Amino acid sequence: MTDIAFGVTDWADVPVTKHAGEIGEALWRTRQFGNVRVRQVEYTPGYLADHWCRKGHILLVLEGELVTELEDGRRFTMTPGMSYQVADEAEAHRSQTVAGAKLFVVD
């Protein structure tokens, strides 16, 4: 990361954008710092992504339980304090949750 000045974000002040899943919604609070996108994401209960994502991320589960499925069929259940990382175009993945989840994502 380069050319990012020190700053503080109060995520409660960042506007929410809604992104429909195949089921449910993803609520994003997004900040952009040069080519680095930082998000607080909340999935509504029952959420299932509507696509296989090929974008790289570093993702930390803050609340709830997240199931991340890779296109090859592997599944990972993640709870608060767990994270994953994946590079752009490395392994397609999608998210789902039964009861909802809140995440912190850098990509």
PDB file of C-alpha atoms in Angstrom:
ATOM      1  CA  MET A   1       0.000   0.000   0.000  1.00  0.00           C
ATOM      2  CA  THR A   2       1.297   3.434  -0.859  1.00  0.00           C
ATOM      3  CA  ASP A   3       0.151   7.040  -0.693  1.00  0.00           C
ATOM      4  CA  ILE A   4      -2.413   6.554   2.070  1.00  0.00           C
ATOM      5  CA  ALA A   5      -2.314   9.232   4.726  1.00  0.00           C
ATOM      6  CA  PHE A   6      -3.152   8.386   8.322  1.00  0.00           C
ATOM      7  CA  GLY A   7      -6.881   8.619   8.921  1.00  0.00           C
ATOM      8  CA  VAL A   8      -9.622   7.403  11.216  1.00  0.00           C
ATOM      9  CA  THR A   9     -12.918   5.911  10.031  1.00  0.00           C
ATOM     10  CA  ASP A  10     -16.091   5.880  12.099  1.00  0.00           C
ATOM     11  CA  TRP A  11     -17.912   3.142  10.202  1.00  0.00           C
ATOM     12  CA  ALA A  12     -21.269   4.299  11.582  1.00  0.00           C
ATOM     13  CA  ASP A  13     -20.833   7.480   9.510  1.00  0.00           C
ATOM     14  CA  VAL A  14     -20.113   5.691   6.214  1.00  0.00           C
ATOM     15  CA  PRO A  15     -23.212   5.402   3.975  1.00  0.00           C
ATOM     16  CA  VAL A  16     -24.650   1.935   3.325  1.00  0.00           C
ATOM     17  CA  THR A  17     -25.100   0.535  -0.170  1.00  0.00           C
ATOM     18  CA  LYS A  18     -27.274  -2.538  -0.741  1.00  0.00           C
ATOM     19  CA  HIS A  19     -26.203  -5.423  -2.962  1.00  0.00           C
ATOM     20  CA  ALA A  20     -28.698  -8.168  -3.697  1.00  0.00           C
ATOM     21  CA  GLY A  21     -27.623 -11.768  -3.367  1.00  0.00           C
ATOM     22  CA  GLU A  22     -29.312 -14.785  -4.902  1.00  0.00           C
ATOM     23  CA  ILE A  23     -31.016 -14.777  -1.507  1.00  0.00           C
ATOM     24  CA  GLY A  24     -30.856 -11.853   0.940  1.00  0.00           C
ATOM     25  CA  GLU A  25     -28.720  -8.722   0.820  1.00  0.00           C
ATOM     26  CA  ALA A  26     -25.192  -7.577   1.481  1.00  0.00           C
ATOM     27  CA  LEU A  27     -24.987  -4.156   3.133  1.00  0.00           C
ATOM     28  CA  TRP A  28     -21.657  -2.467   2.379  1.00  0.00           C
ATOM     29  CA  ARG A  29     -20.000   0.493   4.048  1.00  0.00           C
ATOM     30  CA  THR A  30     -17.076   1.269   1.731  1.00  0.00           C
ATOM     31  CA  ARG A  31     -13.986   3.469   1.824  1.00  0.00           C
ATOM     32  CA  GLN A  32     -11.536   3.691  -1.061  1.00  0.00           C
ATOM     33  CA  PHE A  33      -7.870   4.529  -0.474  1.00  0.00           C
ATOM     34  CA  GLY A  34      -6.097   4.669  -3.839  1.00  0.00           C
ATOM     35  CA  ASN A  35      -6.380   1.148  -5.230  1.00  0.00           C
ATOM     36  CA  VAL A  36      -7.294  -0.344  -1.815  1.00  0.00           C
ATOM     37  CA  ARG A  37     -10.973  -0.848  -1.030  1.00  0.00           C
ATOM     38  CA  VAL A  38     -11.901  -1.315   2.651  1.00  0.00           C
ATOM     39  CA  ARG A  39     -15.402  -2.427   3.613  1.00  0.00           C
ATOM     40  CA  GLN A  40     -17.572  -3.321   6.547  1.00  0.00           C
ATOM     41  CA  VAL A  41     -20.050  -5.812   5.115  1.00  0.00           C
ATOM     42  CA  GLU A  42     -23.169  -7.172   6.765  1.00  0.00           C
ATOM     43  CA  TYR A  43     -25.024 -10.144   5.293  1.00  0.00           C
ATOM     44  CA  THR A  44     -28.699 -10.494   6.127  1.00  0.00           C
ATOM     45  CA  PRO A  45     -29.917 -13.850   7.502  1.00  0.00           C
ATOM     46  CA  GLY A  46     -30.177 -16.459   4.766  1.00  0.00           C
ATOM     47  CA  TYR A  47     -27.790 -14.602   2.447  1.00  0.00           C
ATOM     48  CA  LEU A  48     -26.354 -16.466  -0.552  1.00  0.00           C
ATOM     49  CA  ALA A  49     -24.095 -14.673  -3.033  1.00  0.00           C
ATOM     50  CA  ASP A  50     -25.399 -14.451  -6.585  1.00  0.00           C
ATOM     51  CA  HIS A  51     -21.985 -15.082  -8.207  1.00  0.00           C
ATOM     52  CA  TRP A  52     -18.612 -16.772  -7.858  1.00  0.00           C
ATOM     53  CA  CYS A  53     -16.198 -14.027  -6.847  1.00  0.00           C
ATOM     54  CA  ARG A  54     -12.734 -13.980  -8.398  1.00  0.00           C
ATOM     55  CA  LYS A  55     -11.535 -10.826  -6.625  1.00  0.00           C
ATOM     56  CA  GLY A  56      -8.836 -11.203  -3.986  1.00  0.00           C
ATOM     57  CA  HIS A  57      -9.699 -10.306  -0.395  1.00  0.00           C
ATOM     58  CA  ILE A  58      -8.515 -10.368   3.151  1.00  0.00           C
ATOM     59  CA  LEU A  59     -11.692 -10.969   5.157  1.00  0.00           C
ATOM     60  CA  LEU A  60     -12.237 -11.007   8.933  1.00  0.00           C
ATOM     61  CA  VAL A  61     -15.479 -12.222  10.525  1.00  0.00           C
ATOM     62  CA  LEU A  62     -16.601  -9.744  13.201  1.00  0.00           C
ATOM     63  CA  GLU A  63     -19.997 -11.234  14.105  1.00  0.00           C
ATOM     64  CA  GLY A  64     -22.129 -14.225  13.164  1.00  0.00           C
ATOM     65  CA  GLU A  65     -21.140 -17.231  11.109  1.00  0.00           C
ATOM     66  CA  LEU A  66     -20.007 -17.207   7.477  1.00  0.00           C
ATOM     67  CA  VAL A  67     -19.734 -20.174   5.149  1.00  0.00           C
ATOM     68  CA  THR A  68     -17.320 -19.627   2.272  1.00  0.00           C
ATOM     69  CA  GLU A  69     -17.570 -22.124  -0.557  1.00  0.00           C
ATOM     70  CA  LEU A  70     -14.869 -22.521  -3.182  1.00  0.00           C
ATOM     71  CA  GLU A  71     -15.844 -23.363  -6.740  1.00  0.00           C
ATOM     72  CA  ASP A  72     -14.109 -26.751  -6.360  1.00  0.00           C
ATOM     73  CA  GLY A  73     -16.620 -27.672  -3.622  1.00  0.00           C
ATOM     74  CA  ARG A  74     -14.570 -27.053  -0.475  1.00  0.00           C
ATOM     75  CA  ARG A  75     -16.483 -25.241   2.277  1.00  0.00           C
ATOM     76  CA  PHE A  76     -15.166 -23.331   5.271  1.00  0.00           C
ATOM     77  CA  THR A  77     -17.306 -22.276   8.234  1.00  0.00           C
ATOM     78  CA  MET A  78     -15.934 -19.162   9.873  1.00  0.00           C
ATOM     79  CA  THR A  79     -16.860 -17.578  13.187  1.00  0.00           C
ATOM     80  CA  PRO A  80     -15.846 -14.284  14.856  1.00  0.00           C
ATOM     81  CA  GLY A  81     -12.100 -13.829  14.936  1.00  0.00           C
ATOM     82  CA  MET A  82     -11.459 -16.051  11.909  1.00  0.00           C
ATOM     83  CA  SER A  83     -10.186 -14.708   8.599  1.00  0.00           C
ATOM     84  CA  TYR A  84      -9.256 -15.803   5.107  1.00  0.00           C
ATOM     85  CA  GLN A  85      -7.103 -14.414   2.362  1.00  0.00           C
ATOM     86  CA  VAL A  86      -7.145 -15.160  -1.363  1.00  0.00           C
ATOM     87  CA  ALA A  87      -5.483 -13.481  -4.352  1.00  0.00           C
ATOM     88  CA  ASP A  88      -7.197 -12.078  -7.437  1.00  0.00           C
ATOM     89  CA  GLU A  89      -8.129 -14.885  -9.876  1.00  0.00           C
ATOM     90  CA  ALA A  90      -6.721 -17.532  -7.490  1.00  0.00           C
ATOM     91  CA  GLU A  91      -9.784 -19.496  -6.330  1.00  0.00           C
ATOM     92  CA  ALA A  92     -13.366 -18.499  -7.067  1.00  0.00           C
ATOM     93  CA  HIS A  93     -15.468 -18.312  -3.913  1.00  0.00           C
ATOM     94  CA  ARG A  94     -18.906 -17.299  -2.691  1.00  0.00           C
ATOM     95  CA  SER A  95     -20.409 -16.501   0.682  1.00  0.00           C
ATOM     96  CA  GLN A  96     -23.498 -17.600   2.497  1.00  0.00           C
ATOM     97  CA  THR A  97     -24.875 -17.357   6.010  1.00  0.00           C
ATOM     98  CA  VAL A  98     -27.844 -18.797   7.833  1.00  0.00           C
ATOM     99  CA  ALA A  99     -28.223 -16.287  10.674  1.00  0.00           C
ATOM    100  CA  GLY A 100     -26.318 -13.311   9.233  1.00  0.00           C
ATOM    101  CA  ALA A 101     -22.738 -12.113   9.554  1.00  0.00           C
ATOM    102  CA  LYS A 102     -20.693  -8.906   9.824  1.00  0.00           C
ATOM    103  CA  LEU A 103     -17.293  -8.785   8.138  1.00  0.00           C
ATOM    104  CA  PHE A 104     -14.320  -6.501   7.625  1.00  0.00           C
ATOM    105  CA  VAL A 105     -12.874  -6.828   4.121  1.00  0.00           C
ATOM    106  CA  VAL A 106      -9.784  -5.363   2.453  1.00  0.00           C
ATOM    107  CA  ASP A 107      -9.324  -5.778  -1.303  1.00  0.00           C
TER     108      ASP A 107
END
